[in-house]
Amino acid sequence: MMLYFYTLDGRKIEETRLEPNLDYRLRNFSHKLLMLEAYNLKGEKLFEEKLVLE
């Protein structure tokens, strides 16, 4: 699965391939509100969510 993190104004700030059984830590903590898009390996969008980091 591919994860893409965006600012609320649409700038991509990070992307990663999520691997089973591995933890992922977001490196860019300068934004507290983010949009997350997740895609399968075929490039099909699975979901989109707004994240609030505390």
mmCIF file of N, CA, C and O in Angstrom:
data_model
loop_
_atom_site.group_PDB
_atom_site.id
_atom_site.type_symbol
_atom_site.label_atom_id
_atom_site.label_comp_id
_atom_site.label_asym_id
_atom_site.label_seq_id
_atom_site.Cartn_x
_atom_site.Cartn_y
_atom_site.Cartn_z
ATOM 1 N N MET A 1 0.850 -1.168 0.000
ATOM 2 C CA MET A 1 0.000 0.000 0.000
ATOM 3 C C MET A 1 0.901 1.238 0.000
ATOM 4 O O MET A 1 1.911 1.279 0.684
ATOM 5 N N MET A 2 0.504 2.224 -0.771
ATOM 6 C CA MET A 2 1.209 3.504 -0.809
ATOM 7 C C MET A 2 0.414 4.535 -0.018
ATOM 8 O O MET A 2 -0.806 4.610 -0.137
ATOM 9 N N LEU A 3 1.126 5.308 0.802
ATOM 10 C CA LEU A 3 0.508 6.393 1.562
ATOM 11 C C LEU A 3 1.100 7.709 1.113
ATOM 12 O O LEU A 3 2.322 7.826 0.953
ATOM 13 N N TYR A 4 0.227 8.702 0.922
ATOM 14 C CA TYR A 4 0.644 10.044 0.526
ATOM 15 C C TYR A 4 0.076 11.026 1.542
ATOM 16 O O TYR A 4 -1.112 10.982 1.856
ATOM 17 N N PHE A 5 0.940 11.902 2.055
ATOM 18 C CA PHE A 5 0.545 12.901 3.044
ATOM 19 C C PHE A 5 0.619 14.277 2.403
ATOM 20 O O PHE A 5 1.616 14.621 1.772
ATOM 21 N N TYR A 6 -0.457 15.055 2.579
ATOM 22 C CA TYR A 6 -0.570 16.385 1.988
ATOM 23 C C TYR A 6 -0.927 17.409 3.063
ATOM 24 O O TYR A 6 -1.625 17.082 4.028
ATOM 25 N N THR A 7 -0.497 18.653 2.857
ATOM 26 C CA THR A 7 -1.009 19.744 3.663
ATOM 27 C C THR A 7 -2.436 20.008 3.210
ATOM 28 O O THR A 7 -2.862 19.521 2.154
ATOM 29 N N LEU A 8 -3.179 20.772 3.979
ATOM 30 C CA LEU A 8 -4.571 21.044 3.607
ATOM 31 C C LEU A 8 -4.689 21.879 2.346
ATOM 32 O O LEU A 8 -5.727 21.879 1.687
ATOM 33 N N ASP A 9 -3.611 22.587 1.963
ATOM 34 C CA ASP A 9 -3.657 23.346 0.709
ATOM 35 C C ASP A 9 -3.158 22.524 -0.482
ATOM 36 O O ASP A 9 -2.984 23.051 -1.570
ATOM 37 N N GLY A 10 -2.943 21.201 -0.282
ATOM 38 C CA GLY A 10 -2.654 20.310 -1.396
ATOM 39 C C GLY A 10 -1.194 20.028 -1.703
ATOM 40 O O GLY A 10 -0.899 19.340 -2.666
ATOM 41 N N ARG A 11 -0.263 20.516 -0.891
ATOM 42 C CA ARG A 11 1.160 20.246 -1.133
ATOM 43 C C ARG A 11 1.538 18.887 -0.551
ATOM 44 O O ARG A 11 1.290 18.627 0.634
ATOM 45 N N LYS A 12 2.129 18.020 -1.374
ATOM 46 C CA LYS A 12 2.562 16.710 -0.891
ATOM 47 C C LYS A 12 3.803 16.895 -0.036
ATOM 48 O O LYS A 12 4.774 17.491 -0.467
ATOM 49 N N ILE A 13 3.773 16.386 1.186
ATOM 50 C CA ILE A 13 4.918 16.551 2.066
ATOM 51 C C ILE A 13 5.653 15.239 2.325
ATOM 52 O O ILE A 13 6.803 15.251 2.740
ATOM 53 N N GLU A 14 4.993 14.098 2.052
ATOM 54 C CA GLU A 14 5.662 12.833 2.286
ATOM 55 C C GLU A 14 4.891 11.718 1.598
ATOM 56 O O GLU A 14 3.678 11.805 1.424
ATOM 57 N N GLU A 15 5.617 10.690 1.196
ATOM 58 C CA GLU A 15 4.990 9.485 0.661
ATOM 59 C C GLU A 15 5.813 8.293 1.094
ATOM 60 O O GLU A 15 7.011 8.394 1.326
ATOM 61 N N THR A 16 5.150 7.162 1.244
ATOM 62 C CA THR A 16 5.851 5.957 1.662
ATOM 63 C C THR A 16 5.078 4.725 1.218
ATOM 64 O O THR A 16 3.876 4.791 0.983
ATOM 65 N N ARG A 17 5.789 3.648 1.106
ATOM 66 C CA ARG A 17 5.152 2.355 0.855
ATOM 67 C C ARG A 17 5.026 1.667 2.206
ATOM 68 O O ARG A 17 6.019 1.452 2.905
ATOM 69 N N LEU A 18 3.815 1.354 2.582
ATOM 70 C CA LEU A 18 3.551 0.722 3.868
ATOM 71 C C LEU A 18 3.716 -0.783 3.718
ATOM 72 O O LEU A 18 3.090 -1.404 2.869
ATOM 73 N N GLU A 19 4.590 -1.347 4.523
ATOM 74 C CA GLU A 19 4.871 -2.785 4.476
ATOM 75 C C GLU A 19 4.171 -3.473 5.647
ATOM 76 O O GLU A 19 4.098 -2.915 6.749
ATOM 77 N N PRO A 20 3.681 -4.692 5.425
ATOM 78 C CA PRO A 20 3.034 -5.436 6.518
ATOM 79 C C PRO A 20 3.989 -5.634 7.695
ATOM 80 O O PRO A 20 5.184 -5.875 7.512
ATOM 81 N N ASN A 21 3.455 -5.520 8.893
ATOM 82 C CA ASN A 21 4.180 -5.782 10.140
ATOM 83 C C ASN A 21 5.337 -4.823 10.407
ATOM 84 O O ASN A 21 6.203 -5.128 11.225
ATOM 85 N N LEU A 22 5.397 -3.684 9.722
ATOM 86 C CA LEU A 22 6.420 -2.677 9.990
ATOM 87 C C LEU A 22 5.741 -1.393 10.452
ATOM 88 O O LEU A 22 4.700 -1.013 9.935
ATOM 89 N N ASP A 23 6.335 -0.743 11.443
ATOM 90 C CA ASP A 23 5.825 0.539 11.914
ATOM 91 C C ASP A 23 6.273 1.645 10.976
ATOM 92 O O ASP A 23 7.316 1.550 10.340
ATOM 93 N N TYR A 24 5.464 2.694 10.912
ATOM 94 C CA TYR A 24 5.829 3.868 10.112
ATOM 95 C C TYR A 24 5.669 5.103 10.970
ATOM 96 O O TYR A 24 4.651 5.264 11.645
ATOM 97 N N ARG A 25 6.662 5.975 10.934
ATOM 98 C CA ARG A 25 6.597 7.236 11.667
ATOM 99 C C ARG A 25 6.705 8.381 10.676
ATOM 100 O O ARG A 25 7.648 8.436 9.898
ATOM 101 N N LEU A 26 5.736 9.263 10.741
ATOM 102 C CA LEU A 26 5.725 10.443 9.889
ATOM 103 C C LEU A 26 6.896 11.335 10.273
ATOM 104 O O LEU A 26 7.080 11.654 11.442
ATOM 105 N N ARG A 27 7.710 11.738 9.295
ATOM 106 C CA ARG A 27 8.906 12.526 9.570
ATOM 107 C C ARG A 27 8.616 14.021 9.664
ATOM 108 O O ARG A 27 9.302 14.735 10.358
ATOM 109 N N ASN A 28 7.606 14.499 8.957
ATOM 110 C CA ASN A 28 7.335 15.930 8.901
ATOM 111 C C ASN A 28 6.229 16.281 9.893
ATOM 112 O O ASN A 28 5.054 16.113 9.603
ATOM 113 N N PHE A 29 6.618 16.769 11.069
ATOM 114 C CA PHE A 29 5.640 17.113 12.091
ATOM 115 C C PHE A 29 5.354 18.602 12.157
ATOM 116 O O PHE A 29 4.788 19.086 13.109
ATOM 117 N N SER A 30 5.760 19.374 11.173
ATOM 118 C CA SER A 30 5.540 20.819 11.218
ATOM 119 C C SER A 30 4.080 21.189 10.969
ATOM 120 O O SER A 30 3.677 22.297 11.284
ATOM 121 N N HIS A 31 3.290 20.283 10.437
ATOM 122 C CA HIS A 31 1.867 20.537 10.192
ATOM 123 C C HIS A 31 1.041 19.679 11.150
ATOM 124 O O HIS A 31 1.338 18.507 11.343
ATOM 125 N N LYS A 32 0.016 20.268 11.710
ATOM 126 C CA LYS A 32 -0.845 19.534 12.644
ATOM 127 C C LYS A 32 -2.091 18.964 11.976
ATOM 128 O O LYS A 32 -2.716 18.072 12.507
ATOM 129 N N LEU A 33 -2.455 19.491 10.802
ATOM 130 C CA LEU A 33 -3.588 18.977 10.041
ATOM 131 C C LEU A 33 -3.074 18.484 8.700
ATOM 132 O O LEU A 33 -2.412 19.227 7.978
ATOM 133 N N LEU A 34 -3.370 17.254 8.367
ATOM 134 C CA LEU A 34 -2.889 16.654 7.121
ATOM 135 C C LEU A 34 -4.005 15.887 6.443
ATOM 136 O O LEU A 34 -4.963 15.455 7.086
ATOM 137 N N MET A 35 -3.844 15.691 5.150
ATOM 138 C CA MET A 35 -4.702 14.778 4.406
ATOM 139 C C MET A 35 -3.867 13.543 4.080
ATOM 140 O O MET A 35 -2.692 13.660 3.728
ATOM 141 N N LEU A 36 -4.464 12.398 4.213
ATOM 142 C CA LEU A 36 -3.812 11.126 3.910
ATOM 143 C C LEU A 36 -4.580 10.452 2.796
ATOM 144 O O LEU A 36 -5.810 10.352 2.862
ATOM 145 N N GLU A 37 -3.867 9.999 1.764
ATOM 146 C CA GLU A 37 -4.476 9.194 0.709
ATOM 147 C C GLU A 37 -3.754 7.860 0.684
ATOM 148 O O GLU A 37 -2.521 7.803 0.777
ATOM 149 N N ALA A 38 -4.512 6.788 0.561
ATOM 150 C CA ALA A 38 -3.943 5.440 0.506
ATOM 151 C C ALA A 38 -4.346 4.781 -0.807
ATOM 152 O O ALA A 38 -5.505 4.867 -1.224
ATOM 153 N N TYR A 39 -3.369 4.147 -1.449
ATOM 154 C CA TYR A 39 -3.589 3.463 -2.726
ATOM 155 C C TYR A 39 -3.053 2.041 -2.634
ATOM 156 O O TYR A 39 -2.038 1.797 -1.966
ATOM 157 N N ASN A 40 -3.715 1.123 -3.330
ATOM 158 C CA ASN A 40 -3.165 -0.227 -3.406
ATOM 159 C C ASN A 40 -2.041 -0.244 -4.440
ATOM 160 O O ASN A 40 -1.758 0.774 -5.078
ATOM 161 N N LEU A 41 -1.403 -1.372 -4.599
ATOM 162 C CA LEU A 41 -0.250 -1.455 -5.503
ATOM 163 C C LEU A 41 -0.637 -1.386 -6.978
ATOM 164 O O LEU A 41 0.220 -1.225 -7.834
ATOM 165 N N LYS A 42 -1.931 -1.479 -7.278
ATOM 166 C CA LYS A 42 -2.411 -1.299 -8.651
ATOM 167 C C LYS A 42 -2.672 0.178 -8.950
ATOM 168 O O LYS A 42 -3.052 0.526 -10.055
ATOM 169 N N GLY A 43 -2.526 1.043 -7.947
ATOM 170 C CA GLY A 43 -2.764 2.467 -8.132
ATOM 171 C C GLY A 43 -4.201 2.893 -7.906
ATOM 172 O O GLY A 43 -4.565 4.022 -8.201
ATOM 173 N N GLU A 44 -5.014 2.007 -7.350
ATOM 174 C CA GLU A 44 -6.414 2.326 -7.076
ATOM 175 C C GLU A 44 -6.542 2.942 -5.685
ATOM 176 O O GLU A 44 -5.999 2.403 -4.715
ATOM 177 N N LYS A 45 -7.249 4.057 -5.602
ATOM 178 C CA LYS A 45 -7.418 4.737 -4.314
ATOM 179 C C LYS A 45 -8.284 3.892 -3.391
ATOM 180 O O LYS A 45 -9.366 3.454 -3.759
ATOM 181 N N LEU A 46 -7.780 3.677 -2.178
ATOM 182 C CA LEU A 46 -8.514 2.911 -1.179
ATOM 183 C C LEU A 46 -9.313 3.820 -0.260
ATOM 184 O O LEU A 46 -10.459 3.530 0.063
ATOM 185 N N PHE A 47 -8.692 4.916 0.196
ATOM 186 C CA PHE A 47 -9.395 5.858 1.051
ATOM 187 C C PHE A 47 -8.619 7.161 1.147
ATOM 188 O O PHE A 47 -7.463 7.244 0.764
ATOM 189 N N GLU A 48 -9.304 8.159 1.669
ATOM 190 C CA GLU A 48 -8.726 9.482 1.926
ATOM 191 C C GLU A 48 -9.247 9.932 3.280
ATOM 192 O O GLU A 48 -10.440 9.807 3.557
ATOM 193 N N GLU A 49 -8.355 10.418 4.141
ATOM 194 C CA GLU A 49 -8.740 10.827 5.493
ATOM 195 C C GLU A 49 -8.024 12.099 5.898
ATOM 196 O O GLU A 49 -6.896 12.337 5.479
ATOM 197 N N LYS A 50 -8.653 12.877 6.740
ATOM 198 C CA LYS A 50 -8.012 14.040 7.345
ATOM 199 C C LYS A 50 -7.409 13.569 8.670
ATOM 200 O O LYS A 50 -8.060 12.876 9.448
ATOM 201 N N LEU A 51 -6.141 13.934 8.909
ATOM 202 C CA LEU A 51 -5.463 13.566 10.141
ATOM 203 C C LEU A 51 -5.244 14.806 10.987
ATOM 204 O O LEU A 51 -4.858 15.850 10.472
ATOM 205 N N VAL A 52 -5.437 14.663 12.281
ATOM 206 C CA VAL A 52 -5.122 15.723 13.233
ATOM 207 C C VAL A 52 -4.040 15.171 14.146
ATOM 208 O O VAL A 52 -4.267 14.205 14.886
ATOM 209 N N LEU A 53 -2.840 15.750 14.068
ATOM 210 C CA LEU A 53 -1.713 15.301 14.885
ATOM 211 C C LEU A 53 -1.684 16.085 16.186
ATOM 212 O O LEU A 53 -1.839 17.300 16.193
ATOM 213 N N GLU A 54 -1.486 15.404 17.285
ATOM 214 C CA GLU A 54 -1.422 16.070 18.581
ATOM 215 C C GLU A 54 -0.036 15.949 19.152
ATOM 216 O O GLU A 54 0.707 15.091 18.864
#
